[in-house]
Coordinates of C-alpha atoms in Angstrom, one line a residue:
M1 CA -89.4 64.1 -20.5
H2 CA -88.1 61.3 -22.6
G3 CA -89.7 58.6 -24.7
A4 CA -90.4 56.2 -21.8
S5 CA -93.5 58.0 -21.0
G6 CA -94.7 57.5 -24.5
S7 CA -94.5 53.8 -24.0
N8 CA -96.7 54.1 -21.0
N9 CA -99.8 54.5 -23.1
D10 CA -99.2 52.3 -26.1
G11 CA -100.5 49.2 -24.4
D12 CA -103.6 48.4 -22.3
I13 CA -105.2 51.9 -22.5
S14 CA -105.2 51.9 -26.3
M15 CA -109.0 51.9 -26.6
D16 CA -109.3 52.9 -30.2
A17 CA -107.3 53.8 -33.3
L18 CA -106.8 57.5 -32.3
I19 CA -105.5 56.5 -28.9
A20 CA -103.2 54.0 -30.4
A21 CA -102.0 56.5 -33.0
A22 CA -101.4 59.2 -30.3
G23 CA -99.5 56.7 -28.2
R24 CA -97.2 55.9 -31.1
A25 CA -96.7 59.6 -31.8
L26 CA -95.5 60.1 -28.2
A27 CA -93.2 57.1 -28.4
Q28 CA -91.6 58.6 -31.5
G29 CA -91.1 62.0 -29.8
D30 CA -94.0 63.8 -31.6
P31 CA -96.2 65.4 -28.9
L32 CA -97.9 67.8 -31.4
G33 CA -98.9 64.8 -33.5
A34 CA -100.4 63.1 -30.4
L35 CA -102.4 66.2 -29.5
N36 CA -103.7 66.6 -33.0
R37 CA -105.5 63.2 -32.5
I38 CA -106.9 63.6 -29.0
A39 CA -106.9 67.3 -28.0
L40 CA -110.7 67.5 -27.7
R41 CA -111.3 64.2 -26.0
E42 CA -112.0 63.9 -22.2
D43 CA -111.9 60.2 -21.7
A44 CA -109.3 58.8 -19.3
P45 CA -106.8 57.4 -21.9
A46 CA -106.9 60.7 -23.9
L47 CA -106.4 62.8 -20.7
A48 CA -103.4 60.7 -19.8
L49 CA -101.9 61.1 -23.3
R50 CA -102.7 64.8 -23.3
G51 CA -100.9 65.2 -20.0
I52 CA -97.7 63.5 -21.3
A53 CA -97.8 65.5 -24.5
M54 CA -98.2 68.8 -22.6
A55 CA -95.2 67.8 -20.4
R56 CA -93.1 67.2 -23.5
L57 CA -94.1 70.7 -24.8
G58 CA -93.0 72.2 -21.5
D59 CA -96.4 73.1 -19.9
L60 CA -95.7 71.1 -16.7
A61 CA -98.5 72.6 -14.5
L62 CA -101.2 71.8 -17.1
A63 CA -99.6 68.4 -17.7
R64 CA -99.9 67.5 -14.0
E65 CA -103.6 68.6 -14.0
R66 CA -104.4 66.4 -17.0
L67 CA -102.6 63.4 -15.5
R68 CA -104.4 63.7 -12.2
D69 CA -107.7 64.0 -14.1
A70 CA -106.8 60.9 -16.0
A71 CA -106.0 59.0 -12.8
R72 CA -109.4 59.9 -11.3
A73 CA -111.2 59.0 -14.5
F74 CA -109.6 55.6 -14.7
G75 CA -111.1 54.8 -11.3
S76 CA -109.9 52.3 -8.7
K77 CA -110.5 49.3 -10.8
D78 CA -108.0 50.2 -13.5
T79 CA -104.9 50.0 -11.3
V80 CA -102.4 49.6 -14.1
A81 CA -103.5 52.7 -16.0
R82 CA -103.6 54.7 -12.7
A83 CA -100.0 53.5 -12.0
R84 CA -98.9 54.7 -15.4
C85 CA -100.4 58.1 -14.7
I86 CA -98.5 58.2 -11.4
I87 CA -95.2 57.4 -13.2
A88 CA -95.8 60.2 -15.7
E89 CA -96.6 62.7 -12.9
A90 CA -93.4 61.6 -11.1
E91 CA -91.4 62.3 -14.2
I92 CA -92.9 65.8 -14.3
A93 CA -92.1 66.3 -10.6
L94 CA -88.5 65.3 -11.3
V95 CA -88.2 67.7 -14.3
S96 CA -89.8 70.4 -12.1
R97 CA -87.3 69.7 -9.4
D98 CA -90.1 68.9 -7.0
L99 CA -87.9 66.7 -4.9
G100 CA -90.5 66.5 -2.1
W101 CA -92.9 64.6 -4.4
P102 CA -94.0 61.4 -2.5
A103 CA -91.6 58.7 -3.4
R104 CA -93.9 56.0 -1.9
A105 CA -96.5 56.7 -4.6
L106 CA -93.8 55.8 -7.2
E107 CA -92.8 52.7 -5.3
D108 CA -96.4 51.5 -5.2
A109 CA -96.8 52.2 -8.9
H110 CA -93.7 50.2 -9.6
A111 CA -95.1 47.3 -7.6
T112 CA -98.4 47.4 -9.3
L113 CA -96.9 47.4 -12.8
A114 CA -94.4 44.7 -12.0
S115 CA -97.1 42.4 -10.6
H116 CA -99.2 42.9 -13.8
G117 CA -96.3 42.1 -16.0
D118 CA -95.7 45.6 -17.4
L119 CA -92.0 45.4 -17.0
V120 CA -91.2 48.3 -19.3
N121 CA -93.1 50.8 -17.3
A122 CA -92.0 49.2 -14.0
S123 CA -88.4 49.8 -15.2
H124 CA -89.2 53.4 -16.1
A125 CA -90.4 53.8 -12.5
R126 CA -87.0 52.5 -11.3
H127 CA -85.2 54.9 -13.6
L128 CA -87.1 57.9 -12.1
E129 CA -86.2 56.8 -8.6
A130 CA -82.6 56.5 -9.6
R131 CA -82.6 59.9 -11.2
H132 CA -84.2 61.4 -8.0
L133 CA -81.5 59.8 -5.8
L134 CA -78.8 61.0 -8.2
L135 CA -79.9 64.6 -7.7
L136 CA -79.7 64.1 -4.0
G137 CA -76.2 62.7 -4.3
R138 CA -77.2 59.2 -3.0
L139 CA -75.2 57.3 -5.6
D140 CA -75.2 53.9 -4.0
A141 CA -79.0 53.9 -3.6
A142 CA -79.4 55.1 -7.2
D143 CA -77.1 52.3 -8.4
E144 CA -79.2 49.8 -6.4
R145 CA -82.4 50.9 -8.3
L146 CA -80.8 50.0 -11.6
S147 CA -79.3 46.7 -10.5
G148 CA -82.3 44.6 -11.4
I149 CA -83.0 46.1 -14.8
D150 CA -81.8 44.4 -18.0
P151 CA -81.4 47.3 -20.5
A152 CA -81.3 44.9 -23.4
A153 CA -85.0 44.1 -22.8
L154 CA -86.1 47.7 -23.0
P155 CA -87.3 49.7 -26.0
P156 CA -84.6 52.0 -27.5
A157 CA -85.9 55.3 -25.8
L158 CA -85.9 53.8 -22.4
R159 CA -82.6 52.0 -23.0
A160 CA -81.1 55.4 -23.8
A161 CA -82.6 56.8 -20.6
H162 CA -81.1 53.9 -18.6
E163 CA -77.6 54.5 -20.0
L164 CA -77.9 58.2 -19.2
V165 CA -78.5 57.4 -15.6
V166 CA -75.6 54.9 -15.6
A167 CA -73.5 57.7 -17.1
G168 CA -74.7 60.2 -14.5
I169 CA -73.7 57.9 -11.6
A170 CA -70.3 57.1 -13.2
T171 CA -69.7 60.8 -13.7
R172 CA -70.3 61.6 -10.1
R173 CA -68.0 58.8 -9.1
L174 CA -65.3 60.0 -11.5
K175 CA -65.3 56.7 -13.5
T176 CA -64.8 58.4 -16.9
G177 CA -64.2 55.1 -18.8
R178 CA -67.6 53.9 -17.7
V179 CA -69.1 57.3 -18.7
H180 CA -67.8 57.0 -22.2
S181 CA -69.1 53.5 -22.6
A182 CA -72.5 54.3 -21.2
L183 CA -72.9 57.4 -23.4
A184 CA -71.9 55.4 -26.5
R185 CA -74.6 52.9 -25.7
A186 CA -77.1 55.7 -25.0
G187 CA -76.3 57.4 -28.3
H188 CA -76.8 54.1 -30.3
A189 CA -80.2 53.6 -28.5
A190 CA -81.3 57.2 -29.0
R191 CA -80.5 57.1 -32.7
A192 CA -82.6 53.9 -32.9
A193 CA -85.4 55.7 -31.1
G194 CA -85.1 58.8 -33.3
I195 CA -85.9 61.2 -30.5
P196 CA -84.0 64.6 -30.9
A197 CA -84.4 65.5 -27.2
L198 CA -82.6 62.3 -26.1
L199 CA -79.8 63.0 -28.6
A200 CA -79.5 66.5 -27.3
E201 CA -79.3 65.2 -23.7
I202 CA -76.6 62.8 -24.6
E203 CA -74.6 65.5 -26.3
T204 CA -74.8 67.7 -23.2
A205 CA -73.6 64.8 -21.0
T206 CA -70.7 64.1 -23.4
H207 CA -69.8 67.8 -23.4
V208 CA -69.2 67.6 -19.6
L209 CA -66.3 65.2 -20.2
H210 CA -64.5 67.7 -22.4
T211 CA -64.9 70.9 -20.3
T212 CA -62.9 72.1 -17.4
A213 CA -64.0 70.4 -14.1
A214 CA -61.4 71.9 -11.7
R215 CA -58.1 73.7 -11.4
R216 CA -54.9 72.2 -10.1
M217 CA -53.0 74.7 -7.8
T218 CA -49.4 74.3 -6.9
C219 CA -46.5 76.6 -6.0
D220 CA -45.8 76.8 -9.7
G221 CA -49.2 78.1 -10.7
E222 CA -52.4 76.6 -11.8
R223 CA -53.7 74.6 -14.7
P224 CA -57.2 73.4 -15.7
L225 CA -58.3 69.8 -15.4
L226 CA -60.9 67.7 -17.1
L227 CA -62.8 65.0 -15.2
A228 CA -60.4 62.4 -16.4
D229 CA -57.5 64.4 -15.1
V230 CA -59.2 64.7 -11.7
E231 CA -59.8 60.9 -11.7
A232 CA -56.1 60.3 -12.4
L233 CA -55.0 62.8 -9.8
L234 CA -57.1 61.2 -7.1
A235 CA -55.7 57.8 -8.0
S236 CA -52.1 59.1 -7.8
R237 CA -49.8 59.1 -4.8
A238 CA -50.3 62.9 -4.3
L239 CA -51.7 64.4 -1.1
V240 CA -54.8 66.2 -2.5
V241 CA -56.3 69.2 -0.8
D242 CA -59.7 69.1 -2.4
G243 CA -61.4 72.5 -2.4
C244 CA -64.5 71.1 -4.2
R245 CA -65.5 69.0 -1.2
H246 CA -63.3 70.4 1.5
V247 CA -61.4 67.2 2.3
V248 CA -57.8 66.2 2.3
R249 CA -56.9 62.8 0.9
H250 CA -54.1 60.5 0.1
T251 CA -54.9 57.2 -1.7
D252 CA -57.7 55.7 0.5
T253 CA -57.3 57.9 3.5
L254 CA -59.6 60.9 3.7
V255 CA -59.9 63.7 6.3
A256 CA -63.1 65.7 6.0
L257 CA -63.0 69.4 6.9
T258 CA -66.4 70.3 5.5
R259 CA -67.6 71.8 8.8
R260 CA -64.2 73.3 9.7
P261 CA -63.7 76.2 7.2
V262 CA -60.8 77.8 9.2
L263 CA -58.8 74.6 9.2
F264 CA -59.5 74.1 5.5
A265 CA -58.4 77.6 4.7
L266 CA -55.2 77.0 6.5
V267 CA -54.4 73.7 4.8
R268 CA -55.3 75.1 1.4
A269 CA -52.8 78.0 1.9
L270 CA -50.1 75.5 3.1
G271 CA -50.9 73.2 0.1
E272 CA -50.6 75.9 -2.5
A273 CA -47.2 77.0 -1.1
W274 CA -45.8 73.4 -0.6
P275 CA -42.9 72.6 -0.3
D276 CA -42.3 76.2 0.9
D277 CA -43.6 77.6 4.2
V278 CA -46.3 80.3 4.5
P279 CA -45.7 83.4 6.7
R280 CA -48.0 83.7 9.7
E281 CA -49.5 87.0 8.5
I282 CA -50.7 85.4 5.2
L283 CA -52.2 82.4 7.1
I284 CA -54.0 84.8 9.4
K285 CA -55.5 86.7 6.4
H286 CA -56.5 83.5 4.7
A287 CA -58.1 81.9 7.7
F288 CA -59.6 84.8 9.6
Q289 CA -60.4 87.1 6.7
T290 CA -58.9 90.2 8.3
R291 CA -56.5 92.9 7.2
Y292 CA -55.5 94.0 10.7
I293 CA -53.3 91.6 12.7
D294 CA -52.6 91.8 16.4
E295 CA -51.4 89.4 19.1
T296 CA -54.9 87.9 19.5
H297 CA -54.8 86.7 15.9
R298 CA -51.4 85.2 16.4
A299 CA -52.6 83.4 19.5
R300 CA -55.7 82.1 17.6
L301 CA -53.5 80.9 14.7
R302 CA -51.4 78.8 17.1
V303 CA -54.6 77.2 18.4
E304 CA -56.0 76.5 14.9
I305 CA -52.6 75.1 13.8
G306 CA -52.7 72.7 16.7
R307 CA -56.2 71.6 15.7
L308 CA -55.1 71.2 12.1
R309 CA -52.2 69.0 13.2
T310 CA -54.6 66.8 15.1
A311 CA -57.0 66.5 12.1
L312 CA -54.3 65.8 9.6
R313 CA -52.4 63.3 11.8
P314 CA -53.1 60.3 9.5
L315 CA -51.8 62.1 6.4
A316 CA -49.3 64.9 7.3
T317 CA -48.0 67.2 10.0
V318 CA -47.6 71.0 10.1
N319 CA -44.1 72.1 11.0
A320 CA -43.3 75.5 12.5
T321 CA -40.6 77.5 10.6
R322 CA -38.9 80.8 11.4
R323 CA -41.5 82.9 9.6
G324 CA -44.5 80.6 9.6
F325 CA -45.6 77.0 9.0
A326 CA -45.1 74.3 6.3
L327 CA -47.1 71.2 5.4
A328 CA -45.1 68.0 5.6
P329 CA -46.9 64.9 4.2
H330 CA -46.0 61.5 5.6
D331 CA -46.0 59.3 2.4
A332 CA -47.2 61.5 -0.5
R333 CA -44.7 62.4 -3.2
D334 CA -46.5 65.6 -4.1
V335 CA -49.1 68.0 -2.7
V336 CA -51.8 69.4 -5.0
V337 CA -54.7 71.7 -4.2
L338 CA -57.8 71.0 -6.3
V339 CA -60.2 73.9 -6.6
P340 CA -63.4 74.6 -8.6
P341 CA -63.1 76.4 -12.0
D342 CA -65.2 79.2 -10.5
D343 CA -64.0 79.5 -6.9
T344 CA -66.7 81.9 -5.7
P345 CA -69.1 81.8 -2.7
H346 CA -72.3 79.8 -3.0
A347 CA -70.8 77.5 -5.6
D348 CA -72.8 74.5 -4.4
V349 CA -76.1 76.3 -5.1
L350 CA -74.8 77.5 -8.4
A351 CA -73.8 73.9 -9.3
L352 CA -77.4 72.7 -9.0
L353 CA -78.8 75.7 -10.9
A354 CA -76.4 75.1 -13.7
D355 CA -78.5 72.2 -15.0
G356 CA -80.8 74.8 -16.6
E357 CA -83.9 73.6 -14.7
A358 CA -86.1 75.8 -12.5
W359 CA -85.5 75.0 -8.8
S360 CA -87.4 76.1 -5.7
S361 CA -85.5 77.1 -2.7
S362 CA -87.0 74.1 -0.8
A363 CA -85.7 71.7 -3.4
L364 CA -82.2 73.2 -3.3
A365 CA -82.2 72.9 0.5
L366 CA -83.3 69.2 0.2
A367 CA -80.6 68.4 -2.3
L368 CA -77.9 70.2 -0.4
G369 CA -79.0 69.0 3.1
V370 CA -79.1 72.5 4.5
S371 CA -81.8 74.8 5.8
Q372 CA -84.1 76.6 3.3
R373 CA -83.0 79.9 4.9
T374 CA -79.3 79.2 4.2
V375 CA -80.2 78.5 0.5
Q376 CA -82.3 81.7 0.3
R377 CA -79.3 83.7 1.5
S378 CA -77.2 82.1 -1.2
L379 CA -79.8 82.7 -3.8
D380 CA -80.1 86.4 -2.8
A381 CA -76.3 86.8 -3.1
L382 CA -76.2 85.1 -6.5
A383 CA -79.0 87.3 -7.7
A384 CA -77.1 90.4 -6.6
M385 CA -74.1 89.2 -8.6
G386 CA -76.3 88.5 -11.6
K387 CA -75.7 84.8 -11.5
A388 CA -79.2 83.7 -10.7
Q389 CA -82.7 85.0 -11.2
A390 CA -86.1 84.3 -9.8
H391 CA -89.3 83.7 -11.7
G392 CA -92.7 83.8 -9.9
R393 CA -93.6 84.7 -6.4
G394 CA -94.3 82.9 -3.1
R395 CA -94.8 79.2 -3.4
T396 CA -94.4 79.4 -7.2
C397 CA -91.0 81.1 -7.1
R398 CA -88.4 79.2 -9.0
W399 CA -84.7 80.0 -9.5
M400 CA -82.6 79.6 -12.7
T401 CA -79.3 80.5 -14.2
A402 CA -77.9 80.0 -17.6
T403 CA -75.7 76.9 -18.0
I404 CA -72.2 78.0 -17.0
P405 CA -70.0 78.3 -20.2
G406 CA -66.6 76.7 -20.4
F407 CA -66.6 74.4 -17.4
T408 CA -68.6 71.8 -15.5
T409 CA -69.8 72.0 -11.9
T410 CA -69.8 68.2 -11.5
L411 CA -67.4 68.2 -8.6
L412 CA -69.6 70.7 -6.6
L413 CA -72.8 68.6 -6.7
P414 CA -74.1 66.9 -3.6
G415 CA -72.6 63.5 -2.7
P416 CA -69.1 62.2 -1.8
L417 CA -66.2 61.8 -4.1
P418 CA -65.0 58.3 -4.6
S419 CA -62.9 56.9 -1.7
G420 CA -60.3 55.2 -3.9

């Protein structure tokens, strides 16, 4: 949790010198210093500060308990303090990847704080909403939450957090120039705040720009691409067969094959061989995952090629050759297949786990827009491959994996790629 929560409690709820000192310690990124001042106190302001401090130290379950105790202790009359507790609990829910936490409570807290003139904490509530929407891949909605915030009016810690969200949205939209600018502003603000956790988060976000994001596949072989390279590729005149999102695109025209895996397998094989053709036997193996080929497979291939021609009509056609089929783009100068750095099954689940946080299967299902059972099957498969591990049992079960070294999973996260 960043420094914004520390500012939650350095205002109206500063009832005495110890509370004020604890609030300043939190704002400076010193949770132990805050606890040293208020660890034995049970009044509402101290409970709130203890909850935030425990969250900074990683004990999220106890932190939520203390914040709920504080909200009850403040009572119905102290609406501003209760709203601040709700914001702090919402931040814990976000860090815990509790994506089902009631968003309406955060919206109400924002309205309360804005109406009472606490614009700093009202802005923090908007940042939490934007970060939640970013995890779900709802980039336009996340951007809308930030649109009314003037970062220049925020304290350094919250200004850094604001720029990190801006950078996150720009990263997902493959606007790498904006990412560099936002991270530079975030770094300047974080140094002014003097909070090591913020500086570490900015360093991690910067590292994403300099690690492999995808591979470019052509008939001549493959080469790794950074996010900036992917951005340039999508802005080029090439016909891109995008294996990260299972779409085919050329400039502003996009054909989605997300729910048609057989067609995508065919167009990927054709794209990797372009401008050459692909023998029918190889296409059958790619599309139908079989070693044994008979006339039924050849008949089915003819049907699927017909469907692929129909789907790709705005962009290309598929021509029959003596030994198989070849992809023929209408206007593109080149055909490129874009694939993830780690082109293995269940990559979308792995992409979410790669942030290093502990996810429940229900949160993963919500982020990916699939059933919880589908996610559980993927988690079981990843566990069998040694790529994910579970902690806890039943409702407390959480899944984690170590951050994947050497490449970023940005292009596999939920949400659409930019349309041009």
